[in-house]
Amino acid sequence: MRSSKSRSRNKSNRNRSSMGNVVNRVFDSSGPEGKVRGTPQQIIDKYNQLARDAQLAGDRVATENFQQHAEHYLRLLGAAQKEQDQKREEQERQNRERQAERDKERAERQERESNGGDHSDQSESNSGGRQDQPDVLDAHSGDEDSGLVETPESKSDEPPAKPKRTRKPRKKAGEDTDDSSGSNEPPAAAE
């Protein structure tokens, strides 16, 4: 048998502040006629059906009991949907603010471009000190260390700065590899 102490500890550890996934969560409800399992909407529908059946049977106590169970899950579902609506509205408001800011920056940029950059001092103060960057960088501007990756299209027709090293020919298998002089040069021809 469980002690009441451990039961109360487990109850207090439950986080009831987050209603985020209640709408789709599956609950086990222990009602007067046994367990009812399903999402809150399914449980509400089931208890309402049981209340109608009890009312047709003339049992006012059971009808009220089923309606109270349905009301509990209705409140739970309503609170979760209200929280979801608030989160959605907050997200939409943030999206509208971001879009308005992007539109404002785009309009300022177009105005600067149409005026030929006459308002560069004002635009730097509005953009937090950012400077306009060129759209295209010239790879042949004279800076050798531009930080750009060299592609075959950007290479000039000039030969490379270092000449290629030539390799010495391989010795054939039949040649004498025991050279007493220790040099890699072929032996001189007899005179």
Short mmCIF file of C-alpha atoms in Angstrom, two decimals:
data_model
loop_
_atom_site.label_atom_id
_atom_site.label_comp_id
_atom_site.label_asym_id
_atom_site.label_seq_id
_atom_site.Cartn_x
_atom_site.Cartn_y
_atom_site.Cartn_z
CA MET A 1 0.00 0.00 0.00
CA ARG A 2 1.27 3.44 -0.93
CA SER A 3 1.74 6.04 1.69
CA SER A 4 -0.10 9.32 1.31
CA LYS A 5 3.22 11.11 1.57
CA SER A 6 4.56 9.70 -1.69
CA ARG A 7 1.25 10.33 -3.45
CA SER A 8 1.22 13.99 -2.46
CA ARG A 9 4.85 14.38 -3.51
CA ASN A 10 4.06 13.10 -6.98
CA LYS A 11 1.08 15.41 -7.33
CA SER A 12 3.08 18.46 -6.35
CA ASN A 13 5.76 17.69 -8.94
CA ARG A 14 3.29 17.87 -11.82
CA ASN A 15 3.63 20.96 -13.94
CA ARG A 16 0.12 22.27 -14.58
CA SER A 17 1.16 25.71 -15.83
CA SER A 18 1.80 24.51 -19.37
CA MET A 19 -1.45 23.90 -21.20
CA GLY A 20 0.29 23.77 -24.58
CA ASN A 21 -0.49 20.22 -25.67
CA VAL A 22 -3.74 19.61 -23.77
CA VAL A 23 -5.87 19.84 -26.91
CA ASN A 24 -4.33 16.71 -28.44
CA ARG A 25 -3.34 14.93 -25.24
CA VAL A 26 -5.07 11.65 -24.33
CA PHE A 27 -6.58 11.55 -20.85
CA ASP A 28 -7.89 8.71 -18.71
CA SER A 29 -10.96 10.00 -16.88
CA SER A 30 -12.32 7.99 -14.00
CA GLY A 31 -16.02 8.71 -14.17
CA PRO A 32 -18.94 7.18 -12.26
CA GLU A 33 -19.33 4.40 -14.85
CA GLY A 34 -15.65 3.51 -15.19
CA LYS A 35 -12.80 5.00 -17.19
CA VAL A 36 -13.28 7.18 -20.23
CA ARG A 37 -10.21 7.57 -22.43
CA GLY A 38 -9.57 10.14 -25.14
CA THR A 39 -8.75 13.72 -25.97
CA PRO A 40 -10.63 16.39 -24.00
CA GLN A 41 -13.13 16.88 -26.82
CA GLN A 42 -13.78 13.12 -27.05
CA ILE A 43 -14.25 12.90 -23.27
CA ILE A 44 -16.65 15.87 -23.30
CA ASP A 45 -18.70 14.22 -26.05
CA LYS A 46 -18.75 10.90 -24.19
CA TYR A 47 -19.88 12.46 -20.86
CA ASN A 48 -22.55 14.51 -22.64
CA GLN A 49 -23.85 11.33 -24.26
CA LEU A 50 -23.84 9.55 -20.87
CA ALA A 51 -25.71 12.54 -19.34
CA ARG A 52 -28.38 12.36 -22.06
CA ASP A 53 -28.75 8.61 -21.49
CA ALA A 54 -29.06 9.12 -17.72
CA GLN A 55 -31.65 11.88 -18.28
CA LEU A 56 -33.71 9.60 -20.53
CA ALA A 57 -33.49 6.93 -17.83
CA GLY A 58 -34.80 9.47 -15.30
CA ASP A 59 -31.64 9.52 -13.12
CA ARG A 60 -31.15 13.21 -12.26
CA VAL A 61 -28.14 12.57 -9.97
CA ALA A 62 -26.21 10.64 -12.65
CA THR A 63 -27.16 13.27 -15.25
CA GLU A 64 -25.73 16.05 -13.08
CA ASN A 65 -22.62 13.98 -12.30
CA PHE A 66 -21.88 13.36 -16.00
CA GLN A 67 -22.49 17.03 -16.82
CA GLN A 68 -20.01 18.07 -14.13
CA HIS A 69 -17.39 15.71 -15.53
CA ALA A 70 -18.00 17.12 -19.02
CA GLU A 71 -17.79 20.67 -17.68
CA HIS A 72 -14.40 19.95 -16.10
CA TYR A 73 -12.91 18.85 -19.42
CA LEU A 74 -14.68 21.70 -21.19
CA ARG A 75 -12.93 24.20 -18.90
CA LEU A 76 -9.61 22.43 -19.35
CA LEU A 77 -10.00 22.52 -23.14
CA GLY A 78 -11.13 26.16 -23.08
CA ALA A 79 -8.11 27.24 -21.05
CA ALA A 80 -5.74 25.40 -23.40
CA GLN A 81 -7.34 26.92 -26.50
CA LYS A 82 -7.25 30.39 -24.96
CA GLU A 83 -3.54 30.00 -24.23
CA GLN A 84 -2.90 28.77 -27.77
CA ASP A 85 -4.81 31.75 -29.19
CA GLN A 86 -2.76 34.16 -27.08
CA LYS A 87 0.50 32.55 -28.25
CA ARG A 88 -0.66 32.69 -31.86
CA GLU A 89 -1.66 36.37 -31.56
CA GLU A 90 1.69 37.20 -29.95
CA GLN A 91 3.54 35.39 -32.74
CA GLU A 92 1.49 37.19 -35.40
CA ARG A 93 2.16 40.56 -33.72
CA GLN A 94 5.90 39.85 -33.68
CA ASN A 95 5.80 38.80 -37.33
CA ARG A 96 3.96 42.00 -38.28
CA GLU A 97 6.55 44.10 -36.40
CA ARG A 98 9.44 42.31 -38.12
CA GLN A 99 7.81 42.72 -41.53
CA ALA A 100 7.17 46.42 -40.91
CA GLU A 101 10.83 46.90 -39.94
CA ARG A 102 12.01 45.05 -43.08
CA ASP A 103 9.69 47.15 -45.24
CA LYS A 104 11.01 50.34 -43.62
CA GLU A 105 14.65 49.31 -44.21
CA ARG A 106 13.86 48.36 -47.81
CA ALA A 107 12.20 51.75 -48.41
CA GLU A 108 15.20 53.58 -46.89
CA ARG A 109 17.60 51.58 -49.04
CA GLN A 110 15.61 52.34 -52.20
CA GLU A 111 15.48 56.02 -51.28
CA ARG A 112 19.28 56.09 -50.78
CA GLU A 113 19.84 54.37 -54.10
CA SER A 114 17.47 56.72 -55.95
CA ASN A 115 19.15 59.81 -54.41
CA GLY A 116 22.62 58.60 -55.35
CA GLY A 117 23.81 58.13 -51.78
CA ASP A 118 23.44 61.81 -50.75
CA HIS A 119 22.18 60.80 -47.29
CA SER A 120 25.04 58.51 -46.32
CA ASP A 121 25.64 60.26 -42.97
CA GLN A 122 21.98 59.97 -42.01
CA SER A 123 21.72 56.31 -43.12
CA GLU A 124 24.78 55.32 -41.08
CA SER A 125 23.27 56.79 -37.93
CA ASN A 126 19.95 55.03 -38.59
CA SER A 127 21.49 51.64 -39.36
CA GLY A 128 23.65 51.51 -36.26
CA GLY A 129 26.92 52.49 -37.97
CA ARG A 130 26.80 49.90 -40.74
CA GLN A 131 28.40 50.99 -43.93
CA ASP A 132 27.06 50.16 -47.36
CA GLN A 133 28.90 47.30 -48.96
CA PRO A 134 29.47 46.99 -52.69
CA ASP A 135 27.30 44.51 -54.54
CA VAL A 136 30.21 43.02 -56.48
CA LEU A 137 33.86 42.80 -55.47
CA ASP A 138 36.50 43.26 -58.15
CA ALA A 139 38.92 40.33 -57.91
CA HIS A 140 41.61 42.17 -59.95
CA SER A 141 41.66 45.40 -57.93
CA GLY A 142 45.33 45.02 -57.08
CA ASP A 143 44.86 43.49 -53.65
CA GLU A 144 46.57 40.13 -53.79
CA ASP A 145 45.18 39.03 -50.43
CA SER A 146 41.50 39.86 -50.90
CA GLY A 147 40.31 36.81 -48.99
CA LEU A 148 38.40 35.48 -51.98
CA VAL A 149 38.73 31.97 -53.29
CA GLU A 150 40.37 31.78 -56.67
CA THR A 151 38.30 30.04 -59.31
CA PRO A 152 39.38 28.94 -62.80
CA GLU A 153 37.36 31.80 -64.29
CA SER A 154 39.19 34.38 -62.18
CA LYS A 155 42.69 33.12 -63.01
CA SER A 156 44.69 35.21 -65.45
CA ASP A 157 46.55 33.78 -68.44
CA GLU A 158 49.90 34.44 -66.77
CA PRO A 159 52.07 31.41 -65.97
CA PRO A 160 52.38 30.49 -62.31
CA ALA A 161 55.15 32.16 -60.32
CA LYS A 162 57.00 28.92 -59.44
CA PRO A 163 58.30 26.68 -62.20
CA LYS A 164 57.41 23.04 -61.89
CA ARG A 165 60.09 20.71 -60.59
CA THR A 166 61.42 18.15 -63.00
CA ARG A 167 61.68 14.57 -61.86
CA LYS A 168 64.65 12.34 -62.39
CA PRO A 169 64.00 9.29 -64.53
CA ARG A 170 63.51 5.99 -62.77
CA LYS A 171 66.22 3.41 -62.92
CA LYS A 172 65.38 0.28 -64.80
CA ALA A 173 65.32 -2.99 -62.92
CA GLY A 174 68.37 -4.32 -64.76
CA GLU A 175 70.60 -1.33 -64.08
CA ASP A 176 73.30 -1.48 -61.44
CA THR A 177 71.94 0.20 -58.31
CA ASP A 178 75.13 -0.32 -56.33
CA ASP A 179 76.90 2.88 -57.25
CA SER A 180 80.10 3.31 -55.25
CA SER A 181 80.21 7.07 -55.60
CA GLY A 182 76.88 7.40 -53.82
CA SER A 183 75.63 9.98 -56.32
CA ASN A 184 72.45 9.66 -58.22
CA GLU A 185 74.05 10.71 -61.52
CA PRO A 186 74.41 8.11 -64.23
CA PRO A 187 77.95 6.76 -64.67
CA ALA A 188 80.13 8.69 -67.11
CA ALA A 189 80.87 7.13 -70.47
CA ALA A 190 84.35 5.73 -71.01
CA GLU A 191 86.63 8.11 -72.90
#
